[in-house]
Amino acid sequence: LGPRGWVAERLGSTPVDMYSFGGVAFVLAAFTYPYVFLVTTAAFTRLGRAHEEAAQSLGARAPSVFFRVTLPMLRPAIGAGAMLVILYVLSDFGAIALLRFSTFTSAIYYQMGSYDTVSAAVLSVLLIVLTLVILGAEAASRRRSRYFQVGGVPGDPPVVSLGRLRWPALAAVTGVFVMSGGLPVGVLAYWTRLGIERGAVDARFLEFSANTFQVAALASVIAMVLSVPVAYLRSRHPAPASALIEKLAYSGYALPGVIIALGVIFFSIRYLPFIYNTMLLIAVACVIRFLPQSMQATSASLAQVSPRIDEAARISGLGPFAVMARVISRLVAPGLLVGGAMVFVSSAKELPATLLLRPAGFDTLAVRIWVEAGDGLYHLAAPAALVVIVLSLLPLKWMIGRY
């Protein structure tokens, strides 16, 4: 859709100026759409039909049931996904830099590039404060709302005939797929074919792919392990201390990766020198950066688990940690896996932190994409970008197929 892209060559102009607010909003919306979709889907898997059936027995029609019963029950999941989108947009740099659009985050990077660390630190602190304000406003909006499912067993939903609405619905779904998936993958496939013909896929390329998978998988596992106790503590034991822990965990998501990497470097050199210059350090930075993705998905599933289950487990003789590990973690498994999959995807494409923290000779696919695209060698960058997409699809396909 650029001024020299395929659409402009065939039509003489493009329908939207990609180097503008509208273009940036379009790209970021297409990219972050799965955040809301996946978290809401996980909530649907835990949503029984008892409340909907009760509303239908009282004479409510399908639209009324959806807006007055189903949608309020999904509110925590939708809000969690929306919060992920807001926090990501606050910290994104790659897309806006390519589209030449100035934002708060780009100012931090420009200050770091000019070695003005004081200004970059001040801007980073302001960004953290802004994140905390947004999180506080979101928490205040749901402070008096509680959504617990106390009856009904989740099962296969009935098939509903859309009638004349099936064609608009199909067009909407197709449009989302084409613009956010089909078109980018098509362009990458075109450049990948040229790259394969010129020997872009070799032994070094396979090494980059293996490095990416290892870092992303390690970060995903650590994030899932940490998200359960934090989400459980905040939900079941609300207090100033638990609220502070939650907000501190979220604050890293709004920081640019380079700021987190610099902090991790300082901390590891001073206190944990044995993990400095290792793959584990990259995974730790990714966990700090993307832990809120796992926490939001876990919290959305936990919001639909009644506290009565905790009480029943405690009466049976289980301690609080056993309840969390043996009961709650299994009930929130769909949301937990969704969060882990999102951390995997985000870690696989993380660039700034990887550039600063990688050991000598340790490159990931994101690093190679950045290097090759910076040199204008798109036929070398496209295969790596296509593999990142494949690595991202594998855990999501397994998760969606299982739940």
Short mmCIF file of C-alpha atoms in Angstrom, two decimals:
data_model
loop_
_atom_site.label_atom_id
_atom_site.label_comp_id
_atom_site.label_asym_id
_atom_site.label_seq_id
_atom_site.Cartn_x
_atom_site.Cartn_y
_atom_site.Cartn_z
CA LEU A 1 0.00 0.00 0.00
CA GLY A 2 3.02 2.30 -0.15
CA PRO A 3 3.53 5.00 -2.78
CA ARG A 4 5.66 2.57 -4.84
CA GLY A 5 3.88 -0.64 -3.88
CA TRP A 6 1.87 -3.07 -5.94
CA VAL A 7 -1.44 -1.25 -5.43
CA ALA A 8 0.01 2.10 -6.53
CA GLU A 9 1.60 0.52 -9.62
CA ARG A 10 -1.72 -0.94 -10.77
CA LEU A 11 -4.17 1.75 -9.68
CA GLY A 12 -1.97 4.83 -9.88
CA SER A 13 -2.58 5.67 -6.20
CA THR A 14 -3.18 4.01 -2.83
CA PRO A 15 -6.42 4.17 -0.82
CA VAL A 16 -4.60 5.27 2.34
CA ASP A 17 -1.44 7.20 3.07
CA MET A 18 0.62 4.65 4.99
CA TYR A 19 3.01 7.34 6.26
CA SER A 20 0.35 9.02 8.38
CA PHE A 21 -1.66 8.53 11.56
CA GLY A 22 -4.24 6.52 9.63
CA GLY A 23 -1.60 4.23 8.15
CA VAL A 24 0.05 3.62 11.52
CA ALA A 25 -3.33 2.99 13.18
CA PHE A 26 -4.25 0.54 10.41
CA VAL A 27 -1.03 -1.46 10.76
CA LEU A 28 -1.13 -1.58 14.56
CA ALA A 29 -4.82 -2.52 14.61
CA ALA A 30 -4.23 -5.36 12.14
CA PHE A 31 -1.26 -6.55 14.18
CA THR A 32 -2.82 -6.38 17.66
CA TYR A 33 -6.24 -7.75 16.66
CA PRO A 34 -5.31 -11.30 17.84
CA TYR A 35 -4.63 -10.00 21.35
CA VAL A 36 -8.33 -9.32 21.84
CA PHE A 37 -9.48 -12.25 19.74
CA LEU A 38 -7.44 -14.96 21.47
CA VAL A 39 -8.12 -13.81 25.03
CA THR A 40 -11.85 -13.57 24.31
CA THR A 41 -11.82 -17.01 22.66
CA ALA A 42 -10.22 -18.50 25.78
CA ALA A 43 -12.99 -16.94 27.87
CA PHE A 44 -15.63 -18.45 25.57
CA THR A 45 -14.25 -21.94 26.23
CA ARG A 46 -15.03 -21.52 29.94
CA LEU A 47 -18.45 -19.94 29.41
CA GLY A 48 -21.32 -22.31 30.13
CA ARG A 49 -24.74 -21.94 28.54
CA ALA A 50 -26.76 -21.96 31.76
CA HIS A 51 -27.17 -18.19 31.91
CA GLU A 52 -28.08 -17.94 28.22
CA GLU A 53 -30.61 -20.75 28.53
CA ALA A 54 -32.13 -19.09 31.59
CA ALA A 55 -32.51 -15.82 29.69
CA GLN A 56 -34.09 -17.62 26.72
CA SER A 57 -36.54 -19.41 29.01
CA LEU A 58 -37.63 -16.00 30.28
CA GLY A 59 -38.47 -14.91 26.71
CA ALA A 60 -35.32 -13.02 25.74
CA ARG A 61 -34.43 -13.10 22.05
CA ALA A 62 -30.96 -13.89 20.73
CA PRO A 63 -29.75 -10.26 20.41
CA SER A 64 -30.96 -9.47 23.92
CA VAL A 65 -29.26 -12.59 25.32
CA PHE A 66 -25.97 -11.64 23.68
CA PHE A 67 -25.89 -8.00 24.77
CA ARG A 68 -27.39 -8.45 28.26
CA VAL A 69 -25.96 -11.84 29.29
CA THR A 70 -23.08 -13.11 27.16
CA LEU A 71 -21.29 -9.84 26.50
CA PRO A 72 -21.16 -8.75 30.18
CA MET A 73 -19.69 -12.15 31.10
CA LEU A 74 -16.98 -11.61 28.47
CA ARG A 75 -16.21 -8.10 29.65
CA PRO A 76 -13.09 -9.09 31.66
CA ALA A 77 -11.60 -10.89 28.66
CA ILE A 78 -12.38 -8.06 26.23
CA GLY A 79 -10.97 -5.52 28.66
CA ALA A 80 -7.85 -7.64 29.14
CA GLY A 81 -7.26 -7.82 25.40
CA ALA A 82 -7.87 -4.12 24.96
CA MET A 83 -5.39 -3.35 27.73
CA LEU A 84 -2.76 -5.47 25.95
CA VAL A 85 -3.35 -3.45 22.79
CA ILE A 86 -3.03 -0.13 24.61
CA LEU A 87 0.17 -1.13 26.37
CA TYR A 88 1.71 -2.51 23.20
CA VAL A 89 0.93 0.58 21.16
CA LEU A 90 2.50 2.74 23.89
CA SER A 91 5.79 0.85 23.58
CA ASP A 92 5.93 -0.05 19.87
CA PHE A 93 8.83 1.28 17.88
CA GLY A 94 9.46 -0.98 14.89
CA ALA A 95 6.27 -0.32 12.93
CA ILE A 96 6.15 3.40 13.61
CA ALA A 97 9.84 3.78 12.74
CA LEU A 98 9.35 2.07 9.38
CA LEU A 99 6.32 4.27 8.72
CA ARG A 100 8.23 7.41 9.79
CA PHE A 101 5.75 8.47 12.43
CA SER A 102 6.87 10.25 15.59
CA THR A 103 5.60 8.97 18.93
CA PHE A 104 6.63 9.06 22.57
CA THR A 105 8.55 5.81 22.20
CA SER A 106 10.49 6.94 19.16
CA ALA A 107 11.72 9.96 21.13
CA ILE A 108 13.29 7.58 23.68
CA TYR A 109 15.10 5.68 20.95
CA TYR A 110 16.37 8.86 19.32
CA GLN A 111 17.74 10.04 22.67
CA MET A 112 19.47 6.69 23.17
CA GLY A 113 20.91 6.90 19.67
CA SER A 114 22.45 10.27 20.48
CA TYR A 115 23.80 8.87 23.81
CA ASP A 116 21.64 11.25 25.82
CA THR A 117 20.89 8.67 28.50
CA VAL A 118 19.56 11.24 30.98
CA SER A 119 16.81 12.42 28.63
CA ALA A 120 16.01 8.83 27.67
CA ALA A 121 15.71 7.88 31.34
CA VAL A 122 13.39 10.82 32.06
CA LEU A 123 11.17 9.92 29.12
CA SER A 124 11.13 6.27 30.22
CA VAL A 125 10.00 7.24 33.72
CA LEU A 126 7.20 9.36 32.22
CA LEU A 127 6.15 6.39 30.10
CA ILE A 128 6.01 4.18 33.19
CA VAL A 129 3.87 6.78 34.97
CA LEU A 130 1.52 6.94 31.98
CA THR A 131 1.23 3.15 32.01
CA LEU A 132 0.37 3.11 35.71
CA VAL A 133 -2.27 5.80 35.18
CA ILE A 134 -3.90 3.76 32.40
CA LEU A 135 -3.83 0.60 34.52
CA GLY A 136 -5.32 2.48 37.45
CA ALA A 137 -8.14 3.85 35.29
CA GLU A 138 -8.89 0.37 33.94
CA ALA A 139 -8.92 -1.12 37.44
CA ALA A 140 -11.23 1.64 38.68
CA SER A 141 -13.66 0.96 35.83
CA ARG A 142 -14.17 -2.65 36.98
CA ARG A 143 -13.79 -2.16 40.71
CA ARG A 144 -17.48 -2.71 41.45
CA SER A 145 -17.97 -5.40 38.83
CA ARG A 146 -17.68 -9.12 39.55
CA TYR A 147 -18.16 -11.84 36.96
CA PHE A 148 -18.34 -15.38 38.36
CA GLN A 149 -19.81 -18.43 36.71
CA VAL A 150 -21.58 -20.47 39.35
CA GLY A 151 -23.41 -22.98 37.17
CA GLY A 152 -23.41 -24.69 33.85
CA VAL A 153 -20.81 -26.82 32.11
CA PRO A 154 -18.97 -25.51 29.04
CA GLY A 155 -19.75 -27.55 25.96
CA ASP A 156 -20.01 -27.39 22.21
CA PRO A 157 -22.14 -24.38 21.28
CA PRO A 158 -25.13 -24.87 19.00
CA VAL A 159 -24.88 -23.88 15.35
CA VAL A 160 -26.79 -20.69 14.69
CA SER A 161 -28.05 -19.84 11.20
CA LEU A 162 -27.07 -16.30 10.27
CA GLY A 163 -29.48 -16.06 7.37
CA ARG A 164 -28.81 -13.01 5.23
CA LEU A 165 -26.09 -11.87 7.61
CA ARG A 166 -23.84 -14.76 6.61
CA TRP A 167 -22.41 -12.87 3.63
CA PRO A 168 -21.53 -9.67 5.55
CA ALA A 169 -20.06 -11.85 8.30
CA LEU A 170 -18.00 -13.79 5.78
CA ALA A 171 -16.82 -10.55 4.16
CA ALA A 172 -15.75 -9.15 7.54
CA VAL A 173 -13.79 -12.26 8.50
CA THR A 174 -12.22 -12.48 5.05
CA GLY A 175 -11.23 -8.81 5.14
CA VAL A 176 -9.49 -9.22 8.50
CA PHE A 177 -7.62 -12.27 7.25
CA VAL A 178 -6.54 -10.74 3.94
CA MET A 179 -5.31 -7.44 5.36
CA SER A 180 -3.64 -8.77 8.52
CA GLY A 181 -2.41 -12.14 7.24
CA GLY A 182 -2.92 -12.95 3.59
CA LEU A 183 -1.43 -9.82 2.08
CA PRO A 184 1.73 -9.67 4.27
CA VAL A 185 2.37 -13.39 3.85
CA GLY A 186 1.86 -13.09 0.10
CA VAL A 187 4.47 -10.35 -0.17
CA LEU A 188 6.90 -12.33 1.99
CA ALA A 189 6.31 -15.47 -0.09
CA TYR A 190 7.19 -13.53 -3.24
CA TRP A 191 10.50 -12.30 -1.78
CA THR A 192 11.21 -15.68 -0.17
CA ARG A 193 11.01 -17.39 -3.54
CA LEU A 194 13.63 -15.01 -4.86
CA GLY A 195 15.74 -15.60 -1.74
CA ILE A 196 15.64 -19.39 -2.05
CA GLU A 197 16.70 -19.12 -5.68
CA ARG A 198 19.72 -17.08 -4.54
CA GLY A 199 20.76 -19.40 -1.69
CA ALA A 200 19.30 -17.52 1.29
CA VAL A 201 18.31 -20.73 3.14
CA ASP A 202 21.51 -22.43 4.34
CA ALA A 203 23.01 -23.95 7.52
CA ARG A 204 23.36 -20.54 9.19
CA PHE A 205 19.70 -19.83 8.51
CA LEU A 206 18.70 -23.06 10.29
CA GLU A 207 20.89 -22.06 13.24
CA PHE A 208 19.11 -18.70 13.50
CA SER A 209 15.75 -20.50 13.49
CA ALA A 210 16.80 -22.87 16.30
CA ASN A 211 18.08 -19.96 18.41
CA THR A 212 14.78 -18.14 18.00
CA PHE A 213 12.72 -21.18 19.02
CA GLN A 214 14.84 -21.80 22.14
CA VAL A 215 14.62 -18.21 23.38
CA ALA A 216 10.87 -17.93 22.72
CA ALA A 217 10.06 -21.29 24.32
CA LEU A 218 12.11 -20.54 27.44
CA ALA A 219 10.52 -17.11 27.87
CA SER A 220 7.04 -18.57 27.37
CA VAL A 221 7.49 -21.24 30.05
CA ILE A 222 8.90 -18.76 32.59
CA ALA A 223 6.05 -16.32 31.92
CA MET A 224 3.36 -18.96 32.42
CA VAL A 225 4.92 -20.09 35.70
CA LEU A 226 5.06 -16.52 37.03
CA SER A 227 1.65 -15.33 35.82
CA VAL A 228 -0.43 -17.80 37.86
CA PRO A 229 0.67 -16.71 41.37
CA VAL A 230 0.57 -13.00 40.49
CA ALA A 231 -2.92 -13.22 38.97
CA TYR A 232 -4.18 -15.44 41.79
CA LEU A 233 -2.81 -13.14 44.48
CA ARG A 234 -4.42 -10.08 42.91
CA SER A 235 -7.77 -11.75 42.34
CA ARG A 236 -8.21 -13.70 45.58
CA HIS A 237 -6.26 -11.51 48.00
CA PRO A 238 -6.77 -7.89 46.91
CA ALA A 239 -4.62 -5.55 48.94
CA PRO A 240 -2.31 -2.59 48.35
CA ALA A 241 0.68 -4.96 48.24
CA SER A 242 -0.85 -7.28 45.62
CA ALA A 243 -2.00 -4.29 43.57
CA LEU A 244 1.52 -2.87 43.64
CA ILE A 245 3.00 -6.20 42.50
CA GLU A 246 0.56 -6.35 39.61
CA LYS A 247 1.28 -2.79 38.47
CA LEU A 248 5.03 -3.33 38.68
CA ALA A 249 4.66 -6.44 36.53
CA TYR A 250 2.70 -4.45 33.95
CA SER A 251 5.09 -1.52 33.86
CA GLY A 252 7.72 -3.41 31.88
CA TYR A 253 5.29 -3.90 29.00
CA ALA A 254 5.19 -0.18 28.23
CA LEU A 255 8.96 0.21 28.17
CA PRO A 256 10.93 -0.08 24.95
CA GLY A 257 13.01 -3.21 24.72
CA VAL A 258 16.27 -1.27 24.69
CA ILE A 259 15.50 0.32 28.08
CA ILE A 260 14.72 -3.08 29.61
CA ALA A 261 17.88 -4.52 28.06
CA LEU A 262 20.06 -1.80 29.57
CA GLY A 263 18.55 -2.39 33.00
CA VAL A 264 19.00 -6.16 32.69
CA ILE A 265 22.64 -5.69 31.64
CA PHE A 266 23.38 -3.51 34.67
CA PHE A 267 21.64 -5.89 37.09
CA SER A 268 23.24 -9.06 35.70
CA ILE A 269 26.77 -7.64 35.65
CA ARG A 270 26.46 -6.43 39.21
CA TYR A 271 24.48 -9.20 40.90
CA LEU A 272 24.18 -12.21 38.54
CA PRO A 273 27.35 -12.29 36.43
CA PHE A 274 26.96 -16.00 35.68
CA ILE A 275 23.92 -15.34 33.42
CA TYR A 276 25.46 -12.35 31.65
CA ASN A 277 26.07 -12.91 27.94
CA THR A 278 23.87 -16.02 27.84
CA MET A 279 20.64 -16.98 26.15
CA LEU A 280 18.90 -16.97 29.54
CA LEU A 281 19.43 -13.21 29.82
CA ILE A 282 17.51 -12.66 26.58
CA ALA A 283 14.67 -14.83 27.89
CA VAL A 284 14.58 -12.86 31.16
CA ALA A 285 14.30 -9.58 29.25
CA CYS A 286 11.46 -11.04 27.15
CA VAL A 287 9.64 -12.16 30.32
CA ILE A 288 9.93 -8.68 31.83
CA ARG A 289 8.72 -7.22 28.55
CA PHE A 290 5.83 -9.59 27.78
CA LEU A 291 4.71 -11.02 31.15
CA PRO A 292 1.50 -8.89 31.06
CA GLN A 293 0.35 -10.82 28.00
CA SER A 294 0.32 -14.04 30.00
CA MET A 295 -1.07 -12.31 33.10
CA GLN A 296 -4.00 -10.74 31.26
CA ALA A 297 -5.05 -14.01 29.66
CA THR A 298 -4.70 -15.86 32.96
CA SER A 299 -6.63 -13.18 34.85
CA ALA A 300 -9.45 -13.30 32.30
CA SER A 301 -9.87 -17.04 32.84
CA LEU A 302 -9.50 -16.70 36.61
CA ALA A 303 -12.27 -14.09 36.67
CA GLN A 304 -14.73 -16.80 35.60
CA VAL A 305 -13.68 -19.25 38.35
CA SER A 306 -15.84 -18.79 41.43
CA PRO A 307 -14.03 -18.30 44.78
CA ARG A 308 -16.26 -21.08 46.12
CA ILE A 309 -13.97 -23.56 44.37
CA ASP A 310 -11.04 -22.23 46.40
CA GLU A 311 -13.08 -22.57 49.59
CA ALA A 312 -14.09 -26.14 48.74
CA ALA A 313 -10.47 -27.08 48.12
CA ARG A 314 -9.36 -25.50 51.40
CA ILE A 315 -12.07 -27.38 53.29
CA SER A 316 -10.74 -30.59 51.73
CA GLY A 317 -7.40 -29.92 53.41
CA LEU A 318 -5.34 -28.23 50.69
CA GLY A 319 -3.15 -25.30 51.56
CA PRO A 320 -3.24 -22.02 49.60
CA PHE A 321 -0.26 -22.95 47.41
CA ALA A 322 -1.69 -26.41 46.73
CA VAL A 323 -5.02 -24.85 45.75
CA MET A 324 -3.28 -22.58 43.29
CA ALA A 325 -1.06 -25.32 41.83
CA ARG A 326 -3.46 -28.29 41.77
CA VAL A 327 -6.87 -26.67 41.26
CA ILE A 328 -6.72 -23.11 39.94
CA SER A 329 -3.90 -23.69 37.44
CA ARG A 330 -5.92 -26.47 35.78
CA LEU A 331 -9.10 -24.43 35.61
CA VAL A 332 -7.33 -21.46 34.00
CA ALA A 333 -5.35 -23.68 31.59
CA PRO A 334 -7.01 -22.29 28.41
CA GLY A 335 -6.17 -18.70 29.28
CA LEU A 336 -2.74 -19.71 30.58
CA LEU A 337 -1.87 -21.41 27.30
CA VAL A 338 -3.16 -18.45 25.32
CA GLY A 339 -0.93 -16.15 27.34
CA GLY A 340 2.04 -18.47 26.90
CA ALA A 341 1.46 -18.60 23.16
CA MET A 342 1.36 -14.81 22.95
CA VAL A 343 4.61 -14.55 24.92
CA PHE A 344 6.16 -17.08 22.53
CA VAL A 345 5.09 -15.07 19.51
CA SER A 346 6.29 -11.77 20.96
CA SER A 347 9.64 -13.20 22.10
CA ALA A 348 10.28 -14.74 18.69
CA LYS A 349 10.16 -11.31 17.06
CA GLU A 350 11.72 -9.22 19.84
CA LEU A 351 14.55 -7.15 18.35
CA PRO A 352 15.98 -4.33 20.53
CA ALA A 353 16.62 -6.42 23.64
CA THR A 354 18.07 -9.26 21.58
CA LEU A 355 20.47 -6.93 19.81
CA LEU A 356 21.92 -5.71 23.11
CA LEU A 357 21.85 -8.97 25.10
CA ARG A 358 22.79 -11.68 22.60
CA PRO A 359 26.08 -13.51 23.10
CA ALA A 360 28.75 -13.19 20.45
CA GLY A 361 27.68 -15.08 17.34
CA PHE A 362 24.16 -15.72 18.68
CA ASP A 363 21.68 -14.31 16.18
CA THR A 364 17.95 -14.80 16.02
CA LEU A 365 15.66 -14.47 13.05
CA ALA A 366 14.55 -11.01 14.20
CA VAL A 367 18.16 -9.84 14.23
CA ARG A 368 18.77 -11.20 10.74
CA ILE A 369 15.59 -9.55 9.44
CA TRP A 370 16.76 -6.23 10.85
CA VAL A 371 20.26 -6.57 9.42
CA GLU A 372 19.22 -7.71 5.94
CA ALA A 373 16.31 -5.27 5.62
CA GLY A 374 18.57 -2.43 6.77
CA ASP A 375 20.89 -3.25 3.87
CA GLY A 376 17.98 -3.42 1.42
CA LEU A 377 18.42 -7.18 0.90
CA TYR A 378 14.74 -8.06 1.13
CA HIS A 379 15.20 -11.44 -0.54
CA LEU A 380 17.41 -12.40 2.43
CA ALA A 381 15.13 -10.89 5.07
CA ALA A 382 11.88 -12.41 3.76
CA PRO A 383 12.69 -16.11 4.50
CA ALA A 384 13.52 -15.25 8.12
CA ALA A 385 10.30 -13.23 8.44
CA LEU A 386 8.29 -16.11 7.00
CA VAL A 387 9.84 -18.56 9.48
CA VAL A 388 8.95 -16.20 12.37
CA ILE A 389 5.34 -16.39 11.21
CA VAL A 390 5.48 -20.20 11.06
CA LEU A 391 7.02 -20.39 14.55
CA SER A 392 4.25 -18.11 15.77
CA LEU A 393 1.51 -20.23 14.23
CA LEU A 394 2.64 -23.58 15.66
CA PRO A 395 1.80 -22.95 19.36
CA LEU A 396 -1.37 -21.06 18.46
CA LYS A 397 -2.58 -23.90 16.22
CA TRP A 398 -1.94 -26.44 18.97
CA MET A 399 -3.66 -24.31 21.59
CA ILE A 400 -6.73 -23.58 19.48
CA GLY A 401 -7.02 -27.22 18.43
CA ARG A 402 -6.77 -28.43 22.05
CA TYR A 403 -9.22 -25.91 23.54
#
